[in-house]
Amino acid sequence: MAITLYELAAANPDIRFSPYCWRTRFALAHKGLPTDTVPWHFTEKDRIAFSGQGRVPVLADGETVVSDSWEIALYLERRYPERPSLFGGGRGAAHALFINAWADTIVIPGILRMVIGDIFRALRPEDQGYFRESREARFGRPLEAVAEGREQRVVEWRQSLLPLRGVLARQPWLGGEAPDYTDYIVLGSLQWPRCISGFALLEDADPVRDWRDRGLALFGGLGAAAATV
Amino acid sequence: MAITLYELAAANPDIRFSPYCWRTRFALAHKGLPTDTVPWHFTEKDRIAFSGQGRVPVLADGETVVSDSWEIALYLERRYPERPSLFGGGRGAAHALFINAWADTIVIPGILRMVIGDIFRALRPEDQGYFRESREARFGRPLEAVAEGREQRVVEWRQSLLPLRGVLARQPWLGGEAPDYTDYIVLGSLQWPRCISGFALLEDADPVRDWRDRGLALFGGLGAAAATV
């Protein structure tokens, strides 16, 4: 029985833009697991209520339901140990947790403030209200004010990618000689703005750009073929 | 034959303050390898010329000489595989490289600008000239100007530790259930200002502080017992 993955979708349901859902998509491709993906919108809480919470990714694998991209990665590794490893065994997952936390606390918050207006514009009208209200409550100001000054802020954000460049100067992937879940964590984070926004985050000469493009070409161009705004 | 480690020393040769040397000290303790540590000062390039370069840590293990803390860690893991693992096998080292790069590009540059004046004051007069000249050339301004405003900058620096806090919310060490080289990378980076400066970087309630103190207590209090200014 195929796995089902609920993914965050824009008004155009082909546009799947969640950084966390992309981590899971790449992880499933790495494991070579056939997957049915289902578009889901911010306000459709009832459609994933069976997961016991209200956010995607939600993965349904037979009777098993898992939410949270990190938990899903650990689940897939545990459930399908005979397939290519996401973490490489040993303390691979323990160390990968740092990269996950770095992406979640540094990379993603920086991107969100730059593309928050683009996200809003790409949503269905019925999701726009929810998005504006919940995000404005979180930031304590209007979406438009959060998004302001991104041309300046992107320079500082690019600086925050220094650790990634440090790794890429020594090895081709975060996972070493071949890509693994640590790459998908950051690739997913960059696929998000790529799908939902026209704003150029990475400079052409940035080694991160080259690494991202190699990542988008994996699995027959899974990432590169994704629908974008 | 015991291993010899050349460590950066202050005017008081008991004060060993290099973040990179501390990574190696913790790594050697983790491996349970008896080590003779030798104080070395910035201008004593001739004393480590046998290593083919001019920076510490330099490790001499019989006929083998290795410099650069990351290379030393890889060497110890390869040379002493029967002793407790620094990286946990698999892709542990590949993933740890990211934590190493994060410490080197984010944590350490932030600390350096806060303690650069304290370092200068703790050096021998003959090293002070070298230190001032080389660092002022790197920063393009006087040491005193680099150090300015640290009470404000420390707030932003603490923010940069968010990924570490993210990990510590889920597991007790960067290495998982037990400390490993990924912990020593960051512990060494924090031991540096602790030894050379009285400036308080970490707030008492910060989970990073608790983790650091657990780290300093390892190996019979190796880090906690270190001489400080």
Short mmCIF file of C-alpha atoms in Angstrom, two decimals, chain B:
data_model
loop_
_atom_site.label_atom_id
_atom_site.label_comp_id
_atom_site.label_asym_id
_atom_site.label_seq_id
_atom_site.Cartn_x
_atom_site.Cartn_y
_atom_site.Cartn_z
CA MET B 1 54.91 6.86 24.21
CA ALA B 2 52.68 9.70 25.35
CA ILE B 3 51.19 12.15 22.91
CA THR B 4 52.41 15.74 22.95
CA LEU B 5 50.02 18.62 22.36
CA TYR B 6 51.23 22.15 21.75
CA GLU B 7 48.70 24.58 23.16
CA LEU B 8 48.31 28.32 22.88
CA ALA B 9 49.31 29.96 26.19
CA ALA B 10 48.94 33.40 27.76
CA ALA B 11 51.73 35.26 29.60
CA ASN B 12 50.80 32.96 32.46
CA PRO B 13 51.69 29.70 30.71
CA ASP B 14 49.11 27.78 32.74
CA ILE B 15 46.38 29.68 30.93
CA ARG B 16 45.60 27.72 27.77
CA PHE B 17 42.91 29.55 25.89
CA SER B 18 42.69 28.48 22.26
CA PRO B 19 39.21 27.22 21.30
CA TYR B 20 40.83 24.82 18.85
CA CYS B 21 43.34 23.47 21.38
CA TRP B 22 40.49 22.88 23.80
CA ARG B 23 38.63 20.82 21.21
CA THR B 24 41.70 18.63 20.94
CA ARG B 25 42.16 18.41 24.72
CA PHE B 26 38.60 17.16 25.15
CA ALA B 27 39.03 14.76 22.21
CA LEU B 28 42.17 13.27 23.77
CA ALA B 29 40.40 12.90 27.12
CA HIS B 30 37.44 11.23 25.38
CA LYS B 31 39.86 8.73 23.84
CA GLY B 32 41.56 8.28 27.20
CA LEU B 33 44.97 9.05 25.72
CA PRO B 34 47.68 10.29 28.11
CA THR B 35 48.99 13.59 26.81
CA ASP B 36 51.84 15.95 27.61
CA THR B 37 50.68 19.48 26.96
CA VAL B 38 53.25 22.10 26.08
CA PRO B 39 52.57 25.83 26.34
CA TRP B 40 53.24 27.74 23.14
CA HIS B 41 53.02 31.46 22.43
CA PHE B 42 51.91 33.31 19.30
CA THR B 43 55.40 34.35 18.22
CA GLU B 44 57.13 31.00 18.78
CA LYS B 45 56.66 29.91 15.18
CA ASP B 46 60.07 28.20 15.19
CA ARG B 47 59.03 25.84 17.98
CA ILE B 48 56.28 24.31 15.82
CA ALA B 49 58.04 24.67 12.47
CA PHE B 50 58.38 20.87 12.46
CA SER B 51 54.63 20.74 11.79
CA GLY B 52 55.06 22.57 8.48
CA GLN B 53 52.85 25.48 9.53
CA GLY B 54 52.55 28.11 12.24
CA ARG B 55 49.41 27.52 14.30
CA VAL B 56 48.33 25.35 17.19
CA PRO B 57 47.03 22.83 18.08
CA VAL B 58 49.92 20.70 16.92
CA LEU B 59 49.80 17.08 17.97
CA ALA B 60 52.87 14.85 17.96
CA ASP B 61 52.09 11.15 18.31
CA GLY B 62 55.36 9.26 17.92
CA GLU B 63 56.54 10.01 14.42
CA THR B 64 53.18 11.43 13.34
CA VAL B 65 52.58 15.18 13.47
CA VAL B 66 49.13 16.60 12.82
CA SER B 67 47.91 20.18 12.96
CA ASP B 68 44.40 21.68 12.68
CA SER B 69 41.88 20.58 15.30
CA TRP B 70 39.51 18.98 12.78
CA GLU B 71 42.32 16.98 11.16
CA ILE B 72 43.53 15.95 14.60
CA ALA B 73 40.08 14.66 15.53
CA LEU B 74 39.87 12.64 12.31
CA TYR B 75 43.38 11.32 12.95
CA LEU B 76 42.61 10.23 16.51
CA GLU B 77 39.45 8.48 15.37
CA ARG B 78 41.31 6.63 12.62
CA ARG B 79 44.40 5.82 14.70
CA TYR B 80 42.57 4.69 17.87
CA PRO B 81 39.38 3.03 16.60
CA GLU B 82 39.22 0.67 19.61
CA ARG B 83 38.82 3.61 22.00
CA PRO B 84 35.55 5.52 22.55
CA SER B 85 34.43 6.97 19.24
CA LEU B 86 34.54 10.72 18.70
CA PHE B 87 32.04 10.67 15.83
CA GLY B 88 30.02 7.49 16.30
CA GLY B 89 30.83 5.98 12.92
CA GLY B 90 28.65 6.07 9.83
CA ARG B 91 28.08 9.63 8.69
CA GLY B 92 28.77 10.98 12.18
CA ALA B 93 31.89 12.85 11.06
CA ALA B 94 30.29 14.15 7.85
CA HIS B 95 27.43 15.66 9.87
CA ALA B 96 29.78 16.89 12.61
CA LEU B 97 31.61 18.97 10.00
CA PHE B 98 28.59 21.26 9.87
CA ILE B 99 28.77 21.86 13.62
CA ASN B 100 32.50 22.54 13.25
CA ALA B 101 31.82 25.05 10.47
CA TRP B 102 29.04 26.68 12.49
CA ALA B 103 31.33 27.14 15.48
CA ASP B 104 34.13 28.51 13.28
CA THR B 105 32.04 30.93 11.22
CA ILE B 106 29.37 32.07 13.69
CA VAL B 107 30.23 31.34 17.32
CA ILE B 108 33.94 32.13 17.28
CA PRO B 109 33.95 35.35 15.21
CA GLY B 110 31.25 36.71 17.52
CA ILE B 111 33.26 35.84 20.63
CA LEU B 112 36.53 37.15 19.21
CA ARG B 113 35.14 40.64 18.78
CA MET B 114 33.99 40.60 22.41
CA VAL B 115 37.18 39.32 24.05
CA ILE B 116 39.89 40.57 21.70
CA GLY B 117 41.00 43.23 24.21
CA ASP B 118 41.09 40.70 27.04
CA ILE B 119 43.25 38.40 24.94
CA PHE B 120 45.65 41.23 24.19
CA ARG B 121 46.02 42.12 27.86
CA ALA B 122 46.71 38.50 28.87
CA LEU B 123 49.60 38.01 26.43
CA ARG B 124 53.36 38.36 26.95
CA PRO B 125 54.63 41.77 25.79
CA GLU B 126 56.51 40.10 22.92
CA ASP B 127 53.27 38.47 21.73
CA GLN B 128 51.15 41.59 22.13
CA GLY B 129 52.83 43.34 19.21
CA TYR B 130 52.24 40.37 16.91
CA PHE B 131 48.66 39.98 18.05
CA ARG B 132 47.79 43.65 17.64
CA GLU B 133 49.41 43.92 14.23
CA SER B 134 47.94 40.72 12.75
CA ARG B 135 44.42 41.29 14.13
CA GLU B 136 44.28 44.97 13.26
CA ALA B 137 45.30 44.06 9.70
CA ARG B 138 42.50 41.47 9.61
CA PHE B 139 39.82 43.80 10.99
CA GLY B 140 41.11 46.98 9.39
CA ARG B 141 40.88 48.95 12.65
CA PRO B 142 42.36 49.17 16.17
CA LEU B 143 41.66 46.33 18.61
CA GLU B 144 39.90 48.79 20.88
CA ALA B 145 37.47 49.71 18.11
CA VAL B 146 36.80 46.04 17.37
CA ALA B 147 35.96 45.38 21.03
CA GLU B 148 33.63 48.35 21.39
CA GLY B 149 29.96 47.85 22.21
CA ARG B 150 30.20 44.26 23.39
CA GLU B 151 27.42 44.75 25.96
CA GLN B 152 25.06 45.28 23.01
CA ARG B 153 26.59 42.72 20.71
CA VAL B 154 26.45 39.91 23.24
CA VAL B 155 22.64 39.99 22.99
CA GLU B 156 22.78 39.23 19.26
CA TRP B 157 25.49 36.63 19.81
CA ARG B 158 23.28 34.80 22.31
CA GLN B 159 20.60 34.71 19.60
CA SER B 160 23.06 32.93 17.33
CA LEU B 161 23.05 29.99 19.78
CA LEU B 162 19.41 29.16 19.00
CA PRO B 163 20.27 25.98 17.07
CA LEU B 164 22.19 24.67 20.08
CA ARG B 165 19.21 25.36 22.32
CA GLY B 166 16.98 23.58 19.80
CA VAL B 167 19.08 20.44 20.13
CA LEU B 168 19.31 20.64 23.92
CA ALA B 169 15.52 20.77 24.14
CA ARG B 170 15.46 17.25 22.68
CA GLN B 171 18.66 15.53 23.81
CA PRO B 172 21.23 16.14 26.56
CA TRP B 173 24.28 16.43 24.29
CA LEU B 174 25.00 17.37 20.69
CA GLY B 175 26.25 13.80 20.38
CA GLY B 176 22.90 12.44 21.61
CA GLU B 177 22.67 10.57 24.92
CA ALA B 178 26.38 11.05 25.62
CA PRO B 179 28.91 13.75 24.71
CA ASP B 180 31.13 13.37 21.67
CA TYR B 181 33.35 15.50 19.47
CA THR B 182 30.42 17.67 18.35
CA ASP B 183 30.07 18.76 21.98
CA TYR B 184 33.80 19.38 22.31
CA ILE B 185 33.75 21.63 19.22
CA VAL B 186 31.35 24.02 20.90
CA LEU B 187 32.59 23.47 24.45
CA GLY B 188 36.10 24.37 23.32
CA SER B 189 34.73 27.49 21.67
CA LEU B 190 33.16 28.55 25.00
CA GLN B 191 36.13 27.50 27.12
CA TRP B 192 38.23 30.03 25.22
CA PRO B 193 36.46 33.19 26.53
CA ARG B 194 35.98 31.52 29.92
CA CYS B 195 39.77 31.17 30.31
CA ILE B 196 40.87 34.49 28.85
CA SER B 197 38.13 36.97 29.78
CA GLY B 198 35.92 37.93 32.70
CA PHE B 199 33.13 39.02 30.35
CA ALA B 200 29.93 37.05 30.98
CA LEU B 201 28.75 35.60 27.67
CA LEU B 202 26.04 33.23 28.86
CA GLU B 203 23.07 34.08 31.04
CA ASP B 204 22.53 31.87 34.07
CA ALA B 205 19.13 30.63 32.91
CA ASP B 206 20.35 29.72 29.42
CA PRO B 207 20.18 25.94 28.79
CA VAL B 208 23.50 26.39 27.00
CA ARG B 209 25.00 27.38 30.34
CA ASP B 210 23.79 24.17 31.97
CA TRP B 211 25.13 22.11 29.05
CA ARG B 212 28.47 23.94 29.21
CA ASP B 213 28.78 23.31 32.92
CA ARG B 214 28.04 19.60 32.40
CA GLY B 215 30.73 19.64 29.76
CA LEU B 216 33.27 21.31 32.02
CA ALA B 217 32.63 18.59 34.61
CA LEU B 218 33.53 15.77 32.20
CA PHE B 219 36.78 13.82 32.59
CA GLY B 220 37.14 14.63 36.25
CA GLY B 221 36.46 18.32 35.73
CA LEU B 222 39.12 18.84 33.05
CA GLY B 223 37.49 21.99 31.72
CA ALA B 224 36.37 23.34 35.09
CA ALA B 225 39.87 23.04 36.55
CA ALA B 226 41.50 25.05 33.77
CA ALA B 227 43.46 28.15 34.78
CA THR B 228 41.69 31.40 33.95
CA VAL B 229 42.65 35.07 33.99
#
